[in-house]
Amino acid sequence: RKEVEQDPGPFNVPEGATVAFNCTYSNSASQSFFWYRQDCRKEPKLLMSVYSSGNEDGRFTAQLNRASQYISLLIRDSKLSDSATYLCVSPSGSARQLTFGSGTQLTVLP
Amino acid sequence: ETGVTQSPTHLIKTRGQQVTLRCSSQSGHNTVSWYQQALGQGPQFIFQYYREEENGRGNFPPRFSGLQFPNYSSELNVNALELDDSALYLCASSLTDTSGYTFGSGTRLTVV
C-alpha cells in the first residue's frame, strides 16, 4: 500500500460547483499534512496546511480524520483558475521529507 | 515569484553521461530537499540536506548524490544517466519542518 493515496481523478466540474478530493495515509504517526496545487509544467505550490482537525481558507476547506486516516480538500464555488493538479502531502520519515500522493487533476469548465 | 531558483530550466543529456543541477534556496532556509517527478506522478523524495549534511534519503541509487553549501545553494548530481532518469527535478527549501516547503520551478531533464 502506498503511504499516501489519492482519488485517481480526473475531475471535470462546471464553474461554481463544489468538489471534494480525498486522500488516505498509512502512517498513523503522521501529525500534519499539506495540500499543494500544481499547474501544468509548473512547480507545486503550498495551498493549505492541516495540523489538527481541519483548516479553512476562503473557498477551500481541508479536514483531517485521524481515526480513518484520511484528509479531504473541499473547494466551493469553483473558478476556472482552480484547474490544476492537487497533491496530498505528508511529512514523514526521520528527515520529515514530503511524501506525495500521485495527485488529482481538476478541470473547471466554463 | 518563488524564492527558490533552479538552473538550468531544461537539459538534454545522453545515456551514460553525468549531470549537475543547481538550486539556490531562500536565505535562512537551512533545509533543502530534492525531488524527482516523472510525468503523471507525484514528486518522489531523493534526499534532504540540513546545514550541509545529508539527513535523509529516499529510494534512489548512490549515483544520485548532492551537496549543500553555506550560502544556501545546493546541487544534485546524477552519474551514469539512464533513460528513466528523464523527469522534472524539483528543489525545495524550508525554514522549519512545519512551515511547509517552497519549491523551485524545476529542471526538466531529458535523457536520450
Coordinates of C-alpha atoms in Angstrom, one line a residue:
Chain A
R1 CA 0.0 0.0 0.0
K2 CA 1.3 3.5 -0.9
E3 CA 2.0 5.8 2.0
V4 CA -0.3 8.5 0.6
E5 CA -3.1 7.6 -1.9
Q6 CA -5.5 10.0 -3.6
D7 CA -8.6 9.8 -5.7
P8 CA -7.4 9.0 -9.2
G9 CA -9.4 11.7 -11.0
P10 CA -9.6 13.4 -13.3
F11 CA -12.4 15.6 -12.0
N12 CA -14.3 17.8 -14.6
V13 CA -16.7 20.2 -12.9
P14 CA -18.7 23.2 -14.1
E15 CA -17.8 26.7 -12.8
G16 CA -19.5 27.3 -9.5
A17 CA -19.6 23.7 -8.4
T18 CA -18.4 22.2 -5.2
V19 CA -15.8 19.5 -5.5
A20 CA -14.1 17.3 -2.9
F21 CA -10.9 15.3 -3.0
N22 CA -10.0 12.5 -0.6
C23 CA -6.6 11.3 0.4
T24 CA -5.7 8.4 2.7
Y25 CA -2.5 7.9 4.5
S26 CA -0.9 4.7 6.0
N27 CA 1.4 6.1 8.7
S28 CA -0.7 6.6 11.8
A29 CA 2.1 8.6 13.4
S30 CA 1.8 11.4 10.8
Q31 CA 0.8 14.6 12.6
S32 CA 0.5 17.2 9.9
F33 CA -0.4 17.3 6.2
F34 CA -0.3 19.7 3.3
W35 CA -2.3 20.2 0.2
Y36 CA -0.2 21.5 -2.8
R37 CA -1.5 22.6 -6.1
Q38 CA 0.5 22.1 -9.3
D39 CA -0.3 23.8 -12.6
C40 CA 0.7 22.1 -15.8
R41 CA 4.5 22.0 -16.1
K42 CA 5.0 24.2 -13.0
E43 CA 6.3 23.6 -9.5
P44 CA 3.9 22.5 -6.7
K45 CA 2.7 25.4 -4.5
L46 CA 1.5 25.2 -1.0
L47 CA -2.3 25.6 -0.8
M48 CA -3.1 24.6 2.8
S49 CA -1.6 23.1 5.9
V50 CA -3.6 20.7 8.1
Y51 CA -2.4 20.2 11.7
S52 CA -5.5 19.4 13.7
S53 CA -9.0 18.6 12.7
G54 CA -9.1 21.0 9.8
N55 CA -8.4 24.3 8.2
E56 CA -10.4 26.8 6.2
D57 CA -9.2 29.5 3.8
G58 CA -11.8 31.2 1.8
R59 CA -13.4 28.8 -0.6
F60 CA -11.0 26.0 0.5
T61 CA -11.6 23.7 3.4
A62 CA -9.2 20.9 4.5
Q63 CA -10.3 18.3 7.0
L64 CA -8.3 15.6 8.8
N65 CA -9.9 12.4 10.2
R66 CA -7.2 10.7 12.2
A67 CA -9.4 7.7 13.1
S68 CA -10.0 6.8 9.5
Q69 CA -6.6 8.2 8.4
Y70 CA -7.9 10.4 5.6
I71 CA -7.6 14.0 4.6
S72 CA -10.1 15.8 2.4
L73 CA -10.0 19.1 0.4
L74 CA -13.2 20.8 -0.4
I75 CA -13.4 23.6 -3.0
R76 CA -16.6 25.6 -3.1
D77 CA -17.7 27.9 -5.9
S78 CA -15.1 26.5 -8.3
K79 CA -13.3 29.0 -10.6
L80 CA -11.7 28.4 -13.9
S81 CA -8.4 29.3 -12.2
D82 CA -8.8 26.3 -9.8
S83 CA -8.0 24.0 -12.7
A84 CA -4.8 22.2 -11.6
T85 CA -3.5 19.0 -10.1
Y86 CA -3.9 18.8 -6.3
L87 CA -1.3 16.9 -4.4
C88 CA -1.9 15.5 -0.9
V89 CA 1.3 15.5 1.1
S90 CA 2.5 14.0 4.4
P91 CA 5.8 14.9 6.0
S92 CA 7.3 11.7 7.2
G93 CA 10.5 9.8 7.9
S94 CA 13.4 10.8 10.0
A95 CA 14.0 13.8 7.9
R96 CA 10.3 14.7 7.7
Q97 CA 10.6 14.6 4.0
L98 CA 7.5 15.2 1.9
T99 CA 5.6 12.1 0.7
F100 CA 3.3 13.0 -2.1
G101 CA 0.3 11.3 -3.4
S102 CA 0.1 10.9 -7.2
G103 CA -2.2 13.9 -7.5
T104 CA -5.8 14.5 -8.6
Q105 CA -6.4 16.5 -11.7
L106 CA -9.2 19.1 -11.6
T107 CA -10.6 20.8 -14.6
V108 CA -13.2 23.5 -14.1
L109 CA -15.3 24.0 -17.2
P110 CA -17.0 27.3 -18.2
Chain B
E1 CA 7.5 34.7 -7.7
T2 CA 9.4 31.9 -6.0
G3 CA 12.3 32.5 -3.6
V4 CA 13.9 29.2 -4.7
T5 CA 15.6 29.3 -8.1
Q6 CA 16.9 26.4 -10.1
S7 CA 19.1 26.1 -13.1
P8 CA 19.1 25.1 -15.9
T9 CA 15.4 25.1 -16.7
H10 CA 15.8 22.4 -19.4
L11 CA 18.5 20.0 -20.2
I12 CA 19.1 17.2 -22.6
K13 CA 21.7 14.6 -21.9
T14 CA 22.8 11.3 -23.4
R15 CA 22.5 8.0 -21.6
G16 CA 25.7 7.3 -19.6
Q17 CA 26.5 11.0 -19.1
Q18 CA 26.7 12.9 -15.8
V19 CA 24.6 15.9 -14.9
T20 CA 24.7 18.6 -12.2
L21 CA 21.5 20.5 -11.3
R22 CA 21.7 23.6 -9.2
C23 CA 19.4 25.2 -6.6
S24 CA 19.5 28.5 -4.7
S25 CA 17.3 28.4 -1.6
Q26 CA 15.8 31.3 0.3
S27 CA 18.1 33.0 2.7
G28 CA 17.8 31.4 6.2
H29 CA 16.3 28.2 4.9
N30 CA 18.6 25.6 6.3
T31 CA 16.8 22.6 4.9
V32 CA 16.8 21.7 1.2
S33 CA 15.3 18.7 -0.4
W34 CA 15.4 17.3 -3.9
Y35 CA 12.6 15.5 -5.6
Q36 CA 12.1 13.7 -8.9
Q37 CA 8.8 14.0 -10.6
A38 CA 8.0 11.7 -13.6
L39 CA 5.2 12.5 -15.9
G40 CA 1.8 11.9 -14.3
Q41 CA 3.2 11.1 -10.9
G42 CA 3.7 13.0 -7.7
P43 CA 7.2 14.1 -6.7
Q44 CA 9.4 11.4 -5.2
F45 CA 11.9 12.3 -2.4
I46 CA 15.6 11.9 -3.4
F47 CA 17.4 13.3 -0.4
Q48 CA 17.5 16.1 2.0
Y49 CA 20.3 18.3 3.5
Y50 CA 20.3 20.2 6.7
R51 CA 23.1 22.6 7.4
E52 CA 25.3 20.9 4.7
E53 CA 24.8 17.4 6.0
E54 CA 22.6 14.8 4.3
N55 CA 19.9 13.9 6.9
G56 CA 17.5 11.8 4.8
R57 CA 17.5 9.8 1.6
G58 CA 14.7 8.2 -0.4
N59 CA 14.9 5.0 -2.5
F60 CA 17.4 6.3 -5.1
P61 CA 20.7 4.6 -6.0
P62 CA 24.1 6.0 -5.0
R63 CA 24.6 7.5 -8.4
F64 CA 22.3 10.3 -7.2
S65 CA 24.3 12.5 -4.9
G66 CA 24.2 16.0 -3.6
L67 CA 25.8 18.9 -1.8
Q68 CA 24.6 21.9 0.2
F69 CA 26.7 25.0 0.6
P70 CA 26.9 27.6 3.3
N71 CA 25.3 30.2 1.0
Y72 CA 22.0 28.2 0.9
S73 CA 22.7 26.8 -2.6
S74 CA 22.8 23.1 -3.3
E75 CA 23.5 20.7 -6.1
L76 CA 22.1 17.4 -7.3
N77 CA 24.5 15.2 -9.3
V78 CA 23.4 12.2 -11.3
N79 CA 26.0 9.9 -12.7
A80 CA 25.6 7.3 -15.4
L81 CA 22.3 8.7 -16.6
E82 CA 19.6 6.3 -17.7
L83 CA 16.6 6.9 -19.9
D84 CA 14.3 6.5 -16.8
D85 CA 16.0 9.5 -15.2
S86 CA 14.1 11.7 -17.6
A87 CA 11.9 13.8 -15.3
L88 CA 11.3 17.1 -13.6
Y89 CA 13.7 17.7 -10.8
L90 CA 12.5 19.9 -8.0
C91 CA 14.4 21.6 -5.2
A92 CA 12.5 22.7 -2.1
S93 CA 13.6 24.6 0.9
S94 CA 12.1 25.1 4.3
L95 CA 12.6 27.3 7.3
T96 CA 11.2 24.7 9.7
D97 CA 9.7 21.3 9.1
T98 CA 6.2 22.6 10.0
S99 CA 6.2 25.7 7.8
G100 CA 5.8 24.0 4.5
Y101 CA 8.3 23.8 1.7
T102 CA 8.8 26.3 -1.1
F103 CA 9.6 24.7 -4.4
G104 CA 11.7 26.0 -7.3
S105 CA 10.3 25.9 -10.8
G106 CA 12.4 22.8 -11.5
T107 CA 14.8 21.5 -14.1
R108 CA 13.3 19.3 -16.8
L109 CA 15.9 16.7 -17.7
T110 CA 15.6 14.6 -20.8
V111 CA 17.9 11.6 -21.3
V112 CA 18.2 10.3 -24.8

